[in-house]
Short mmCIF file of C-alpha atoms in Angstrom, two decimals:
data_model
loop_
_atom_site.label_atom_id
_atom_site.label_comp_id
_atom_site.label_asym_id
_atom_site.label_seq_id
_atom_site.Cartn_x
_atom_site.Cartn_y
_atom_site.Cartn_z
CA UNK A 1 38.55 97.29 184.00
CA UNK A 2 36.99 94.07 184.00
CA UNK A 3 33.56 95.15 183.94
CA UNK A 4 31.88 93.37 181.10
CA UNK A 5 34.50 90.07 181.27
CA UNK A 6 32.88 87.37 182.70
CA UNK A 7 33.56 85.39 186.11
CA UNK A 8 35.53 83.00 184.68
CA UNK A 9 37.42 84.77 182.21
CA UNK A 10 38.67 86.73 185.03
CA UNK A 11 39.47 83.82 186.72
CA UNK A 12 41.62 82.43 183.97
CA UNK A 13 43.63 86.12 183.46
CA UNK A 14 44.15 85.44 187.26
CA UNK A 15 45.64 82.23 186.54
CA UNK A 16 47.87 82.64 183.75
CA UNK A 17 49.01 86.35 185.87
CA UNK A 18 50.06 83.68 188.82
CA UNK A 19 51.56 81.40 186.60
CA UNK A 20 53.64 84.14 185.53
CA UNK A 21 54.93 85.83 188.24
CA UNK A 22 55.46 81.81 190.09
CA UNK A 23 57.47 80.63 187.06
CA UNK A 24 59.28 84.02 187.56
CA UNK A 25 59.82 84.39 191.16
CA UNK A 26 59.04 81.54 192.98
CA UNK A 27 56.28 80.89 195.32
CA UNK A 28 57.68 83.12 197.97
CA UNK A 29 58.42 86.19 195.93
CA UNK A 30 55.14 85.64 194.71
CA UNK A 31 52.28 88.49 196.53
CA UNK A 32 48.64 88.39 195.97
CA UNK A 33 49.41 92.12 194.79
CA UNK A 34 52.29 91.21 191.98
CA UNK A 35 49.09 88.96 190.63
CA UNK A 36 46.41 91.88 190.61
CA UNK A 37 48.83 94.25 189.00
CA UNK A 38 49.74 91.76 186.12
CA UNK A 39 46.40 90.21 185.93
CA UNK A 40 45.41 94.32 185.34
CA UNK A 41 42.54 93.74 188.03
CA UNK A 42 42.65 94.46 192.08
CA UNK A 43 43.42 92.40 194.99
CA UNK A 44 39.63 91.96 196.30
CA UNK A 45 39.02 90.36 192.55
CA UNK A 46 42.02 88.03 192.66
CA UNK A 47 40.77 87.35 196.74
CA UNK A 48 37.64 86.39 195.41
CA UNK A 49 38.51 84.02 193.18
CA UNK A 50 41.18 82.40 195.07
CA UNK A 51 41.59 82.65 199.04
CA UNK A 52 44.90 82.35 199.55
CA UNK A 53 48.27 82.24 197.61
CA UNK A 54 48.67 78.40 198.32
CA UNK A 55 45.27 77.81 196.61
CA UNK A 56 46.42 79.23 193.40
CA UNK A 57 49.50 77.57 193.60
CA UNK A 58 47.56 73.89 193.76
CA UNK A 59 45.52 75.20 190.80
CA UNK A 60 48.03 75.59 188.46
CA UNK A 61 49.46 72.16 189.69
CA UNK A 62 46.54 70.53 189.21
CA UNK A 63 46.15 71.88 185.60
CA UNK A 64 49.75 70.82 184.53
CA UNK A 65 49.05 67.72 185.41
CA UNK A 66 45.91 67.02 184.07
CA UNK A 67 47.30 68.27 180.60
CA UNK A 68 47.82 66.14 177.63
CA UNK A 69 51.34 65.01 177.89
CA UNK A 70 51.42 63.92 181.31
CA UNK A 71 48.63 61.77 181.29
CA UNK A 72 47.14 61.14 178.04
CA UNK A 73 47.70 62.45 174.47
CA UNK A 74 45.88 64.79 172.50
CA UNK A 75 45.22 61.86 169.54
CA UNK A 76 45.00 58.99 172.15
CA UNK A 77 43.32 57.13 169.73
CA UNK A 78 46.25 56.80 166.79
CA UNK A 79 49.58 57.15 168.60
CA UNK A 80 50.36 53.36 170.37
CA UNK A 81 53.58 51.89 172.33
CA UNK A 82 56.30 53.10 172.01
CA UNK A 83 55.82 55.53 169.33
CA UNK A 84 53.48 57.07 172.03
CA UNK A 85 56.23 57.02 174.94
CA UNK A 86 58.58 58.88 172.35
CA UNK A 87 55.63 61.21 171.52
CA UNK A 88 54.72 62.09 175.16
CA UNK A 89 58.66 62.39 176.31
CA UNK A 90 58.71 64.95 173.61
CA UNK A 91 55.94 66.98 174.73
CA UNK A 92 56.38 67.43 177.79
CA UNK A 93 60.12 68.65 176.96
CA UNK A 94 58.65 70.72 175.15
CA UNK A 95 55.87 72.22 177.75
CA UNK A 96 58.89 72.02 180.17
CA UNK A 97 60.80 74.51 177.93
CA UNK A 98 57.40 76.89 176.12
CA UNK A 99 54.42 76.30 178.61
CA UNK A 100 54.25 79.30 180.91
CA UNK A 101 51.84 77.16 183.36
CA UNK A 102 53.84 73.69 182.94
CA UNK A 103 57.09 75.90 184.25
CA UNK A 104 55.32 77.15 186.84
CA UNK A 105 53.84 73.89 188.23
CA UNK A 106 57.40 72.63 187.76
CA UNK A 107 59.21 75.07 190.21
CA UNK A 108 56.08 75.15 192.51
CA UNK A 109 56.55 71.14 192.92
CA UNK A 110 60.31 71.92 194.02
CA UNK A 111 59.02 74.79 196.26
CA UNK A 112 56.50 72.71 197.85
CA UNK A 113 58.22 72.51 201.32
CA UNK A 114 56.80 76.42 201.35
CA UNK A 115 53.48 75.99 200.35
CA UNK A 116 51.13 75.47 202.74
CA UNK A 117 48.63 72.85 200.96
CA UNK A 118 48.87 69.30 199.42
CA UNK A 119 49.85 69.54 196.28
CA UNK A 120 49.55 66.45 193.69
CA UNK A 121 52.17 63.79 194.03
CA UNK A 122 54.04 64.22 191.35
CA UNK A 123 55.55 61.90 188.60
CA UNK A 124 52.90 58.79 189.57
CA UNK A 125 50.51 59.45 186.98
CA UNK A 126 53.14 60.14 184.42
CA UNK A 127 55.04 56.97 185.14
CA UNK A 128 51.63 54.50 184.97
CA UNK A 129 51.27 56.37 181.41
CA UNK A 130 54.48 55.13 180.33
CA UNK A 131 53.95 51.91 182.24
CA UNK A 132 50.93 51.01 180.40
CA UNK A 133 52.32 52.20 176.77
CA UNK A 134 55.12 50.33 176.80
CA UNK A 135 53.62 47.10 177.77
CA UNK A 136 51.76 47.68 174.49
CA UNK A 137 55.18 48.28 172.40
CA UNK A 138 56.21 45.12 174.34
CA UNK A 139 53.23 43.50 172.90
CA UNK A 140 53.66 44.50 169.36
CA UNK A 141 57.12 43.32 169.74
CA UNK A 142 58.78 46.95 169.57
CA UNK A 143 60.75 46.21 172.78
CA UNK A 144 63.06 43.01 174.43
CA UNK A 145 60.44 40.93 175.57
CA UNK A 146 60.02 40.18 179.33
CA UNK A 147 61.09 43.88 180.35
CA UNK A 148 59.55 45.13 183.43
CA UNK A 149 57.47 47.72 182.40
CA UNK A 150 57.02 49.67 185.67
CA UNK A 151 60.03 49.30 186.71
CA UNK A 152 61.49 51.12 182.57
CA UNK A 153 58.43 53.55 183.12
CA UNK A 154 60.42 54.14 186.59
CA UNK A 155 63.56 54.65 184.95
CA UNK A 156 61.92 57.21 181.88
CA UNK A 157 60.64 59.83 184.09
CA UNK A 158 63.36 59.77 186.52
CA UNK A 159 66.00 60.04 183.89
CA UNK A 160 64.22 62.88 181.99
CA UNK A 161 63.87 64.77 185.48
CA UNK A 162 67.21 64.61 185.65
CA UNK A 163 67.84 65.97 182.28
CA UNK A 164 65.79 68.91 182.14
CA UNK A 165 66.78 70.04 185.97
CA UNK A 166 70.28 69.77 184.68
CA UNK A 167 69.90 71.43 181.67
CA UNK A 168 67.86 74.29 183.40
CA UNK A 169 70.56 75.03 185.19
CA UNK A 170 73.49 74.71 183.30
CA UNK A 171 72.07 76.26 180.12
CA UNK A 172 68.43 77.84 181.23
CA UNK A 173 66.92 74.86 179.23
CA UNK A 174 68.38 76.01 175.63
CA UNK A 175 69.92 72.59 175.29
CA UNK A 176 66.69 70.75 176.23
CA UNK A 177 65.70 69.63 172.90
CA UNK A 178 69.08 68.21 172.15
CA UNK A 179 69.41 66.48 175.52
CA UNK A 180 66.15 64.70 175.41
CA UNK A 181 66.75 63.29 171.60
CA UNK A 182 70.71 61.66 173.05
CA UNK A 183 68.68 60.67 176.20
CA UNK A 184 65.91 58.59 173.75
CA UNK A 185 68.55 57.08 171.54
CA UNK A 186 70.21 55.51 175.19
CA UNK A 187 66.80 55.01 176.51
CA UNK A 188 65.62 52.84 173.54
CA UNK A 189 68.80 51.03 173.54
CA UNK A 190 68.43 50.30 177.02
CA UNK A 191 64.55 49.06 176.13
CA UNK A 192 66.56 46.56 173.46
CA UNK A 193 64.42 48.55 170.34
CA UNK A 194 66.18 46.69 167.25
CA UNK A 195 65.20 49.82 164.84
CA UNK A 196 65.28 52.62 167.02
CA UNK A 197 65.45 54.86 163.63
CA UNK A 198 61.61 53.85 163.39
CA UNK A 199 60.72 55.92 166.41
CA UNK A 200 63.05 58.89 166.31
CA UNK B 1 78.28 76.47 227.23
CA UNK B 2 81.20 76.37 225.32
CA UNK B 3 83.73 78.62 227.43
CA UNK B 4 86.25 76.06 227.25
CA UNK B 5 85.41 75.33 223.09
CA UNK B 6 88.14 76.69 220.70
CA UNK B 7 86.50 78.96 217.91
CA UNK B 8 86.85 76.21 215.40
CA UNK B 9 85.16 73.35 217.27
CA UNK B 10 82.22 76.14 217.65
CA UNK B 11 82.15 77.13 214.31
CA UNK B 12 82.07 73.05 212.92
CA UNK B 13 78.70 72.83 215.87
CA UNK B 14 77.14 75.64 214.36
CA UNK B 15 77.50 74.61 210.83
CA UNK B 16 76.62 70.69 211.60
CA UNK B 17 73.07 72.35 213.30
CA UNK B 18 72.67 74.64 210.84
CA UNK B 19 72.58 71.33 208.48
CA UNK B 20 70.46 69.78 210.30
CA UNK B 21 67.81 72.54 210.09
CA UNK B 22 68.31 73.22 206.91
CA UNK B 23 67.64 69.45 205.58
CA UNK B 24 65.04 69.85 207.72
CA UNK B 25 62.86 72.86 207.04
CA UNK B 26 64.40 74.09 204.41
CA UNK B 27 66.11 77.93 203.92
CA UNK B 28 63.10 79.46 204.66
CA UNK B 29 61.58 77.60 207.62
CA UNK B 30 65.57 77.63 209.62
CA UNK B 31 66.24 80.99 211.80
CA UNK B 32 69.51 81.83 213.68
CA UNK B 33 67.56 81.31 216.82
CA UNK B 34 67.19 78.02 216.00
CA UNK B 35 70.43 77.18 214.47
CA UNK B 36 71.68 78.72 218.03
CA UNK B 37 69.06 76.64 219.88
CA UNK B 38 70.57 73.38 218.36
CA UNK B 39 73.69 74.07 218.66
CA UNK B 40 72.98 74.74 222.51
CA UNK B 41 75.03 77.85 221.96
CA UNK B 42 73.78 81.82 221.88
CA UNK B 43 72.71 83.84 218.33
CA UNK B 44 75.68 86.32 219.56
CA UNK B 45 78.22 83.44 218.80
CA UNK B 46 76.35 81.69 215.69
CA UNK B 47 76.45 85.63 214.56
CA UNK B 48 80.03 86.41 215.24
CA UNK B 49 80.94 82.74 213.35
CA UNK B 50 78.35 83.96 210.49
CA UNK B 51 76.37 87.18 209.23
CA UNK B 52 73.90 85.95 208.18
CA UNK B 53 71.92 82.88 207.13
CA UNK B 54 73.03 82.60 203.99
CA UNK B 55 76.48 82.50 204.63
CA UNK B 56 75.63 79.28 206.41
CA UNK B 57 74.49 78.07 203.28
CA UNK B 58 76.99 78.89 201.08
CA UNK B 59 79.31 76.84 203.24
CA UNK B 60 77.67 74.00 203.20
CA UNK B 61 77.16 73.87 199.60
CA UNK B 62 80.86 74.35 199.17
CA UNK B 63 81.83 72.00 201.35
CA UNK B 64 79.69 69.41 200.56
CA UNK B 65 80.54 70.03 196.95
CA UNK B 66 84.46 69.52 197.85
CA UNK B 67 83.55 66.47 199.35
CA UNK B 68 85.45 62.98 198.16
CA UNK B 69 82.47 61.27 195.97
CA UNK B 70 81.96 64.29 193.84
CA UNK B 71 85.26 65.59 192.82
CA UNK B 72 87.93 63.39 193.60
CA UNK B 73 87.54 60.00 195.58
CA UNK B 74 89.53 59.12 198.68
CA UNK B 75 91.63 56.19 197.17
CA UNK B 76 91.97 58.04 193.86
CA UNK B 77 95.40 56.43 193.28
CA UNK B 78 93.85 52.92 193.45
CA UNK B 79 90.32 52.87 191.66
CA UNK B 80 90.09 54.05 188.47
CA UNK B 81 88.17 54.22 185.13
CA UNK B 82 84.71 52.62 185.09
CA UNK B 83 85.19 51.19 188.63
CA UNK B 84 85.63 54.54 189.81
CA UNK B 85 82.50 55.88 187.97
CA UNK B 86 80.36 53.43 189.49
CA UNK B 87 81.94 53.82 193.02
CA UNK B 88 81.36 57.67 192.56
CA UNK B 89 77.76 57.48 191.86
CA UNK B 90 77.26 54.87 194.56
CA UNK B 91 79.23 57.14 196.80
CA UNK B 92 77.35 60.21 196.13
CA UNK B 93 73.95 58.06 196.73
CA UNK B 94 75.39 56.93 199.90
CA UNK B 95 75.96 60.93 200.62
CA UNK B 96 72.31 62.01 199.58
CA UNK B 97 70.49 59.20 201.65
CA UNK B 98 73.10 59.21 204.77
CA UNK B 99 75.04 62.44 204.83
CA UNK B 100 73.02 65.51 206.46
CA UNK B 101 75.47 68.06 205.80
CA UNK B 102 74.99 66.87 201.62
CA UNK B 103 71.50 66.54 201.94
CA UNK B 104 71.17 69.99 203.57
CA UNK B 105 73.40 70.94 200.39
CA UNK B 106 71.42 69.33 198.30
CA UNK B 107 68.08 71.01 199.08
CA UNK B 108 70.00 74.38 199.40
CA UNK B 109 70.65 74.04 196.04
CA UNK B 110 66.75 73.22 194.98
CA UNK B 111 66.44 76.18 196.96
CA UNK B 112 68.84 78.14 196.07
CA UNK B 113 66.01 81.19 194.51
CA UNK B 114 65.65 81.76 198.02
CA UNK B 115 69.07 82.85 199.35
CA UNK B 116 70.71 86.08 198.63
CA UNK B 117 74.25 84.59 197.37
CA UNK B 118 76.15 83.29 194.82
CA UNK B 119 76.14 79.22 195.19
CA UNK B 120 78.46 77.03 193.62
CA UNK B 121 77.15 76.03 189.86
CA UNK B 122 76.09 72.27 191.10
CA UNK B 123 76.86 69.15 188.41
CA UNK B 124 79.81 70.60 186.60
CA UNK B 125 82.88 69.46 188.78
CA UNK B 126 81.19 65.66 188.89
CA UNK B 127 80.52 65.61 185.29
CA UNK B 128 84.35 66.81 184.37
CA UNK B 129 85.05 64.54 186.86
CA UNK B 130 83.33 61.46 185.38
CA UNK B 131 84.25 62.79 181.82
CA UNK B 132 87.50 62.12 182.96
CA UNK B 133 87.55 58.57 184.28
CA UNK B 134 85.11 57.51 180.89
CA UNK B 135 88.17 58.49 179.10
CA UNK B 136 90.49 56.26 180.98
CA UNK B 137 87.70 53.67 181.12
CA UNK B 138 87.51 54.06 176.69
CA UNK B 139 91.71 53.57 176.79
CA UNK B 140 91.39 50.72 179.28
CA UNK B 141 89.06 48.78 176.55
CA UNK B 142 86.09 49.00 179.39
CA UNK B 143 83.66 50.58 177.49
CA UNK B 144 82.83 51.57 173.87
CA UNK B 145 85.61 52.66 171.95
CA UNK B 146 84.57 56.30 170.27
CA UNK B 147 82.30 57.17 173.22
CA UNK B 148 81.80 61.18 173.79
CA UNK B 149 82.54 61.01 177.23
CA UNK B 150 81.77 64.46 178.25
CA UNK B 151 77.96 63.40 176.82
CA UNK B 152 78.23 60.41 178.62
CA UNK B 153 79.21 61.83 181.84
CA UNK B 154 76.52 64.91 181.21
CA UNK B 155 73.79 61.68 180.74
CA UNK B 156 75.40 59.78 183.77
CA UNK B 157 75.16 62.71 186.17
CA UNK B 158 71.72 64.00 184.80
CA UNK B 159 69.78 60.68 185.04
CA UNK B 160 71.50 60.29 188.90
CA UNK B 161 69.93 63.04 189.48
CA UNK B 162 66.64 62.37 188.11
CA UNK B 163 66.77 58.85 190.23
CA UNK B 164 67.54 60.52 193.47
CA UNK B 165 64.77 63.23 193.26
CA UNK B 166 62.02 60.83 192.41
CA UNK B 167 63.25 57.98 194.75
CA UNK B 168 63.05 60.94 197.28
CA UNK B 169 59.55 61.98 196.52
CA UNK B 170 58.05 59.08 196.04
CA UNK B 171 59.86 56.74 198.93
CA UNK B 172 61.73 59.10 201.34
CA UNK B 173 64.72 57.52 198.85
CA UNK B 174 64.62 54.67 200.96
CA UNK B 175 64.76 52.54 196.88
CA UNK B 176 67.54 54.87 196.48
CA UNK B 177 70.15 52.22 196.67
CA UNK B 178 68.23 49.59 194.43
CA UNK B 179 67.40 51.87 192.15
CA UNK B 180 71.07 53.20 191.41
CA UNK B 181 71.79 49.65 191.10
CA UNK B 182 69.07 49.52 187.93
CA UNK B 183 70.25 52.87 186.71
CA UNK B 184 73.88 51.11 186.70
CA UNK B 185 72.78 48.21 184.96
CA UNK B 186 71.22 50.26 182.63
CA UNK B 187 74.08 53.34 182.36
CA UNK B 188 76.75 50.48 181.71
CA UNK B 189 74.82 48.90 178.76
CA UNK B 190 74.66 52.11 176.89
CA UNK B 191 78.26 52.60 177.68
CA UNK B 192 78.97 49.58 175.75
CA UNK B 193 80.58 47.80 178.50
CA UNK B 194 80.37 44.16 177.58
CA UNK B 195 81.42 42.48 180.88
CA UNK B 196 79.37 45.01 183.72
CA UNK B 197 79.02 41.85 186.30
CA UNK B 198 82.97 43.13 186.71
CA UNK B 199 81.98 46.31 187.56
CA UNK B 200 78.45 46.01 189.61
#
């Protein structure tokens, strides 16, 4: 079926089949076959590509995390500070919620007692992100001076875990949007922002 | 083993080592035959007390979830409105760091794709619960008159959450207690409480 698509194409449609049926069923009722049949190719394709279930599994991991809102953002260059920690909360609601691959990557990190492979610690590179941002609101005077960054950059991620587990389960992430602009207005009145309507 | 052992007392042994696997190795990774094995009883009488596995689960769930720091706390008549908040969240900390039986519930519940029954709905008795006490807390002057408490308390128990699942990636929760401490700080300042050294 695949005949004129090239190696890696294939290896993509593999990819996005897995993220699928992981964001779907979980790692466990996850089967090599479930990803052919989706993927619209056979089991000795997806084999080749990927040895085992466990090494697509740290694939997709590795991807979410290496995507723009975790790490860096897409314009770098002219979002700063704070208006950048807002930005990049934001998006990754938002991949949370829309991002077929982010989801997956999210349940596969709580399922990773069942996965046989190291997956990426999680949350590390995010917080250093937000670390590093809001010591430059901090310098431009958008925050209470003398905050500990690391320790707020702590605080962000951890408090936005909590709100999109909760709202996943209490309302399948519907609410998600909502929850993360009331969790920002506390957030930046915890960070002492004098004119939070500047940044939301 | 347990000739002279009244049903009950068996029953509470199989459940406490059925914890203790399950915090341990998760749904997946825990058997009968080991449940039995640490128990030091047979899989006829873990069987006859049980089904099946999941029934195990569902037990502890509920009965962690009935426990005092979530619902009610044990001196209800004595602590109330924003002291009782902060002792329930400290509580409940104490529970996921020192309690097996909660934290067996607790990663049942991350879990809980895996298990072929209906668990509990997790959060929604502690955040009626803490909706509650804000509202004493707003008519006892402690915190911000006008307050939504059933946001507040949906904020309170969703950042906890957050704290407790990062803490425990990222240091076996053994910050756990410090960093509810900095979430308090934090929670109590949005909550417009103006004297929190009372309270913390």
């Amino acid at each position: 079926m695949f005949s004129n698509a090239r190696p890696a194409e294939i290896r993509e449609r593999i990819l996005m089949a897995a993220a699928i049926e992981f964001a779907d069923r979980g790692y466990a009722g996850t089967s090599i076959a479930l990803i052919a049949e989706r993927a619209t190719t056979g089991k000795g394709q997806v084999q080749y590509h990927f040895k085992a279930k466990s090494e697509m599994a740290v694939a997709l991991v590795r991807a979410a995390f290496s995507r723009a809102p975790f790490a860096n953002l897409l314009d770098a260059d002219s979002v700063h500070g704070l208006e950048a920690v807002v930005a990049s909360i934001r998006s990754v609601g938002g991949a949370f919620r829309d991002d077929v691959q982010v989801r997956a990557a999210v349940r596969l990190m709580r399922e990773y007692h069942l996965i046989p492979a190291t997956l990426p610690t999680p949350y590390v590179g995010w917080i250093a992100r937000i670390g590093a941002l809001l010591l430059e609101a901090e310098a431009a005077g958008e925050v209470r001076q003398g905050i500990d960054s690391e320790v707020e950059a702590w605080h962000l991620v951890s408090y936005f875990y909590g709100v999109q587990e909760v709202s996943n389960r209490l309302a399948g992430r519907e609410d998600l949007a909502e929850r993360i602009e009331e969790m920002l207005v506390r957030a930046l009145a915890t960070l002492g922002v004098t004119t939070p309507e500047r940044f939301l």
